[in-house]
mmCIF file of C-alpha atoms in Angstrom:
data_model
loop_
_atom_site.group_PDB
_atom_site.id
_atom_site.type_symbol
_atom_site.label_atom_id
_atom_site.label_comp_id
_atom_site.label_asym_id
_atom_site.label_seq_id
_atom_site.Cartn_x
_atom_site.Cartn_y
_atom_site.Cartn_z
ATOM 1 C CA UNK T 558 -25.379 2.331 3.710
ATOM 2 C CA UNK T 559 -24.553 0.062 0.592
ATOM 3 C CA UNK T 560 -21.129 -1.676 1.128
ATOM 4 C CA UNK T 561 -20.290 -3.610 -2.133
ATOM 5 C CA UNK T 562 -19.097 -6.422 -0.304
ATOM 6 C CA UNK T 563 -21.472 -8.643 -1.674
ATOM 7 C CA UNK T 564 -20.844 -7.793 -5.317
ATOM 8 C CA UNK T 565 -17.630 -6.966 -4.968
ATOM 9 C CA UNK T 566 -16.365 -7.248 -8.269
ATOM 10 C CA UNK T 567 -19.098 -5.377 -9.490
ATOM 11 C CA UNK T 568 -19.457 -2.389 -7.333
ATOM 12 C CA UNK T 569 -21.626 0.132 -9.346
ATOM 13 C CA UNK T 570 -18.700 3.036 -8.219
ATOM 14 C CA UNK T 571 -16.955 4.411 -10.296
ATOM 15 C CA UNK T 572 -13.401 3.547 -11.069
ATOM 16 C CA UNK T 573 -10.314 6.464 -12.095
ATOM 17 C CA UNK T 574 -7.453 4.103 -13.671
ATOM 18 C CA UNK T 575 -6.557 0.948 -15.222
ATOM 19 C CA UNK T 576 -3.990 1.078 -12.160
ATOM 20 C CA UNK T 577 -6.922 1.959 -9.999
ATOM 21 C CA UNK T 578 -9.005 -0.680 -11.354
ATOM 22 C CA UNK T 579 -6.242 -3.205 -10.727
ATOM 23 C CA UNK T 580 -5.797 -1.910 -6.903
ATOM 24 C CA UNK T 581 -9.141 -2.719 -6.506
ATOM 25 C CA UNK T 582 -8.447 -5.945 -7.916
ATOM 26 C CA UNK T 583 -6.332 -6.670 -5.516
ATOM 27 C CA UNK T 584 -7.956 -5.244 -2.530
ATOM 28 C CA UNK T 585 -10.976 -7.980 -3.273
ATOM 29 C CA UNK T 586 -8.744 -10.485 -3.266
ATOM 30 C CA UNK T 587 -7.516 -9.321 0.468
ATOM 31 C CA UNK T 588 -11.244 -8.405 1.921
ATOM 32 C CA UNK T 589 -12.416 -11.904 0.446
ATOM 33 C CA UNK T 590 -9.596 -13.611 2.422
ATOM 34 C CA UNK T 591 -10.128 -11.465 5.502
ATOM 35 C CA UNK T 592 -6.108 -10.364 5.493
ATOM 36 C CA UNK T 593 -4.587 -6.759 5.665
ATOM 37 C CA UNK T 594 -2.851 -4.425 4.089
ATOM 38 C CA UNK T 595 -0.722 -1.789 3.742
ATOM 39 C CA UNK T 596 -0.926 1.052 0.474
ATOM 40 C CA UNK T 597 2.125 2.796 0.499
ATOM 41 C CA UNK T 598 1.456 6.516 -1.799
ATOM 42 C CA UNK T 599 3.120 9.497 -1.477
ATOM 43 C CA UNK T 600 0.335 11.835 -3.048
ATOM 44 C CA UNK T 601 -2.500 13.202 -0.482
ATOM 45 C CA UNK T 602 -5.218 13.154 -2.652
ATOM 46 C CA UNK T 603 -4.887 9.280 -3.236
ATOM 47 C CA UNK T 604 -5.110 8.873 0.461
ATOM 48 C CA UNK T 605 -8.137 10.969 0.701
ATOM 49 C CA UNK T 606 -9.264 9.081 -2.099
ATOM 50 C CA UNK T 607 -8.299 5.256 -1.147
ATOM 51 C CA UNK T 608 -9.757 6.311 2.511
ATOM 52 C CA UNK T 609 -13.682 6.938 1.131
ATOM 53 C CA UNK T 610 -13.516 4.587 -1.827
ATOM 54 C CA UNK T 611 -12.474 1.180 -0.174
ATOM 55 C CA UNK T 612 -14.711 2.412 2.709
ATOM 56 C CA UNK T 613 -17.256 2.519 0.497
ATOM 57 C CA UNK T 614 -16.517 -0.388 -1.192
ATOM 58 C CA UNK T 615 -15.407 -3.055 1.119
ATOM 59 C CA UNK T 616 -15.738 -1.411 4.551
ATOM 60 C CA UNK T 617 -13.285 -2.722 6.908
ATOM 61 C CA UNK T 618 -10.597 -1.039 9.027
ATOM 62 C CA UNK T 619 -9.371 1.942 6.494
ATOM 63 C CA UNK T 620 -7.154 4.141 8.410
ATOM 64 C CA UNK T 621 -3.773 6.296 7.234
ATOM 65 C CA UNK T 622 -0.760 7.690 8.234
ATOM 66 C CA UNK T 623 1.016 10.758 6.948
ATOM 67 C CA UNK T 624 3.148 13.787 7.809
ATOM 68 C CA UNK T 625 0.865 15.704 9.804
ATOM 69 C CA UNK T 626 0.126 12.781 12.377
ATOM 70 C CA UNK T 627 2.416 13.024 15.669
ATOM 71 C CA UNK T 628 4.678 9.754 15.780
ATOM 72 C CA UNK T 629 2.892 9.034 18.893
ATOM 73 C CA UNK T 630 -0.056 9.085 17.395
ATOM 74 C CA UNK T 631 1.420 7.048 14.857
ATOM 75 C CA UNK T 632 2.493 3.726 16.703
ATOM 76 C CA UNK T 633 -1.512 4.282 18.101
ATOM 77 C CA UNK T 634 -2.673 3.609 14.779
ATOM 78 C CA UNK T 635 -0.362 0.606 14.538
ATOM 79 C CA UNK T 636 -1.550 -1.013 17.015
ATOM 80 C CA UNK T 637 -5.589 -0.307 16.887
ATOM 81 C CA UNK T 638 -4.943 -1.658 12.671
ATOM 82 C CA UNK T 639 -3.151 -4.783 14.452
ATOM 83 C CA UNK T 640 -6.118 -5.510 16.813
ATOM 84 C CA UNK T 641 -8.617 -5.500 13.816
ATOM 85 C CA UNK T 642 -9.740 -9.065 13.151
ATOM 86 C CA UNK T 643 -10.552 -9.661 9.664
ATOM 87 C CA UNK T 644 -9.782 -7.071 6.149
ATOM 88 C CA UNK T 645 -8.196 -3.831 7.434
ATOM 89 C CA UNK T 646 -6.358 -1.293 5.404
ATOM 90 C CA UNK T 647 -3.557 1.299 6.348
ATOM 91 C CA UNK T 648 -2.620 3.928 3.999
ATOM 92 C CA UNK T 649 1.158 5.251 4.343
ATOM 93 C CA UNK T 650 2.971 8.068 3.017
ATOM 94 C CA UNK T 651 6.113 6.114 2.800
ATOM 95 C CA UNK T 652 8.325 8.912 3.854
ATOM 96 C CA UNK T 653 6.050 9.433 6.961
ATOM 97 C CA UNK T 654 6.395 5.519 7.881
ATOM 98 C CA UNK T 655 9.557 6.857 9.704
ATOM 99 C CA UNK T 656 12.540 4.198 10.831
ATOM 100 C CA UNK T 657 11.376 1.787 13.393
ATOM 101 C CA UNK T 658 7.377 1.351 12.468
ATOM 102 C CA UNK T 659 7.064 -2.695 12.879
ATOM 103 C CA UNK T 660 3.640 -3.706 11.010
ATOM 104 C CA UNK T 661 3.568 -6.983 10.976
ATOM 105 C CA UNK T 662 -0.181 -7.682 11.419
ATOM 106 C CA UNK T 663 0.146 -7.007 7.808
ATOM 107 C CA UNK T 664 1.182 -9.961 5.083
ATOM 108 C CA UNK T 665 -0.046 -7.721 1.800
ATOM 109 C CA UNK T 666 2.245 -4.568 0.777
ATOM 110 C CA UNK T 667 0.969 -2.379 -2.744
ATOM 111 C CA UNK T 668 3.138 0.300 -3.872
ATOM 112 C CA UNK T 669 1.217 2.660 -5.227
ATOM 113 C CA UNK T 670 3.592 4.880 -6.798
ATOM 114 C CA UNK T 671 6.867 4.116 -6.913
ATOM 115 C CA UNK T 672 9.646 5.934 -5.130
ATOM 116 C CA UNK T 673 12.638 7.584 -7.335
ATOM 117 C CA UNK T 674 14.584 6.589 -4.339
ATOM 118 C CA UNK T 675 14.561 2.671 -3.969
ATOM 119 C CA UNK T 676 15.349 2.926 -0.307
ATOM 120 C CA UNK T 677 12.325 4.554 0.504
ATOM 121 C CA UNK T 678 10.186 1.524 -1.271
ATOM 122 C CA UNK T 679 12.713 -1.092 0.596
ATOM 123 C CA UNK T 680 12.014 0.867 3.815
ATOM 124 C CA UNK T 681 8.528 1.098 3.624
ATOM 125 C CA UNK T 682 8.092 -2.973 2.721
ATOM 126 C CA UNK T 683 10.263 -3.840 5.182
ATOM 127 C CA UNK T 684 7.267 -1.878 7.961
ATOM 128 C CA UNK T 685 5.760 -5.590 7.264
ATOM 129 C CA UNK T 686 9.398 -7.490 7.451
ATOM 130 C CA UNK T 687 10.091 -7.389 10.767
ATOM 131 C CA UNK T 688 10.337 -10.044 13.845
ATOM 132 C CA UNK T 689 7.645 -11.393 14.976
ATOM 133 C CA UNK T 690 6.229 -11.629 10.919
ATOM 134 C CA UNK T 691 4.790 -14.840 10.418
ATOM 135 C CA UNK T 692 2.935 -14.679 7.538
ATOM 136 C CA UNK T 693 4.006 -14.918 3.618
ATOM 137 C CA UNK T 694 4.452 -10.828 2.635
ATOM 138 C CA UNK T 695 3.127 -10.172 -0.705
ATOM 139 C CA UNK T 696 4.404 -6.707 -2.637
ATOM 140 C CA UNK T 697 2.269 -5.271 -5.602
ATOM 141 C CA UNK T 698 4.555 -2.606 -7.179
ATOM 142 C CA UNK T 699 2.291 -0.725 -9.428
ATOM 143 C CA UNK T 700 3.080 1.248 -12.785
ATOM 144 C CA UNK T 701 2.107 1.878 -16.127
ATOM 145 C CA UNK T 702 4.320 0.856 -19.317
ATOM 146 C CA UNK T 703 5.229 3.313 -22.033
ATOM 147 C CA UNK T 704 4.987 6.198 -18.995
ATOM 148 C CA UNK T 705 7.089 7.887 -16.765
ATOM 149 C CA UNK T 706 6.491 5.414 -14.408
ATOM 150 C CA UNK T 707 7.905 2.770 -16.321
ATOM 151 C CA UNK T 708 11.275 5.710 -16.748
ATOM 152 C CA UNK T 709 11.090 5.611 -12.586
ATOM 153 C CA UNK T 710 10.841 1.604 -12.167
ATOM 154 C CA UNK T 711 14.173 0.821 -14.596
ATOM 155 C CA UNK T 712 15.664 3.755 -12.793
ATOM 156 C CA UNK T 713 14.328 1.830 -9.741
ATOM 157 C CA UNK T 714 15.707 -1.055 -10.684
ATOM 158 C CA UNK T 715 19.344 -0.056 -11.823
ATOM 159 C CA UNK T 716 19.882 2.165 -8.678
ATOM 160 C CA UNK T 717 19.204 -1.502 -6.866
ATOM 161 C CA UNK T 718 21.722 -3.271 -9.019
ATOM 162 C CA UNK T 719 24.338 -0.790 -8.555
ATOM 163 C CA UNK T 720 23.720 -0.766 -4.551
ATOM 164 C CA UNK T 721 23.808 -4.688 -4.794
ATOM 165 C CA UNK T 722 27.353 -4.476 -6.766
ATOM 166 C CA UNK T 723 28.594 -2.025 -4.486
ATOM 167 C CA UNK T 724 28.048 -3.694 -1.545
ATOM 168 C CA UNK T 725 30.617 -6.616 -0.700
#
């Protein structure tokens, strides 16, 4: 099987988005300096589709975590993404990462999509913010300007102001 780890920048496959493109982007940054991530995304079908594509891509440790995957099952693959040596992605539904998930093998967060709820994003980065971190954490929020994404981010954004005025 082909990897495009060689020519990574110019895999042959195809790509979906500008935003895609740019994930990608980023994701060849990672695999060339062997560190791991975490994609947070709330919509199935980009899991399904992040799990083939970067396989396909980059190879690597791709696994996910949603839903329909037992929280014991969970925290198993936690810790078989934290043994990897080398690029290694997990996949999250944010609202599946659950309260307590410590991920610290990982020092690069992307936000897919972003949250309407800012406390799910600041939940889900903080998987990677825990004790024990000792690596610089690097967030990618993704979004397009002039869309409905860029409505959600200021929306984002102004719910976080108002929660830091309110708190004293």
């Amino acid at each position: 099987r082909d990897h495009c780890v060689t020519g990574v920048q110019t895999c042959a496959l195809p790509i979906l988005s500008r935003k895609y493109e740019r994930t990608i982007e980023i994701l060849s940054e990672i695999f060339i300096n062997k560190e791991k991530v975490i994609i947070f995304t709330s919509f199935t079908k980009m899991i399904e589709l992040f799990l083939s594509d970067i396989r396909a891509r980059l190879g690597g440790y791709v696994n996910y975590i949603n839903g329909a995957i037992s929280a014991s099952k969970r925290q198993l693959i936690i810790d078989e993404y934290s043994k990897q040596t080398g690029f290694s992605v997990l996949i999250i539904n944010p609202k599946a990462g659950g309260v307590g998930l410590n991920i610290t093998a990982a020092n690069h967060i992307i936000h897919y999509n972003l949250e309407w709820n800012p406390a799910i994003e600041d939940q889900a980065t903080a998987r990677a913010y825990r004790r024990g971190q000792a690596k610089t954490v690097f967030v990618y929020r993704l979004f397009y300007s002039n869309t409905i994404e860029e409505i959600i981010n200021d929306k984002i954004e102004r719910k976080r102001e108002l929660s830091n005025l309110s708190i004293v």
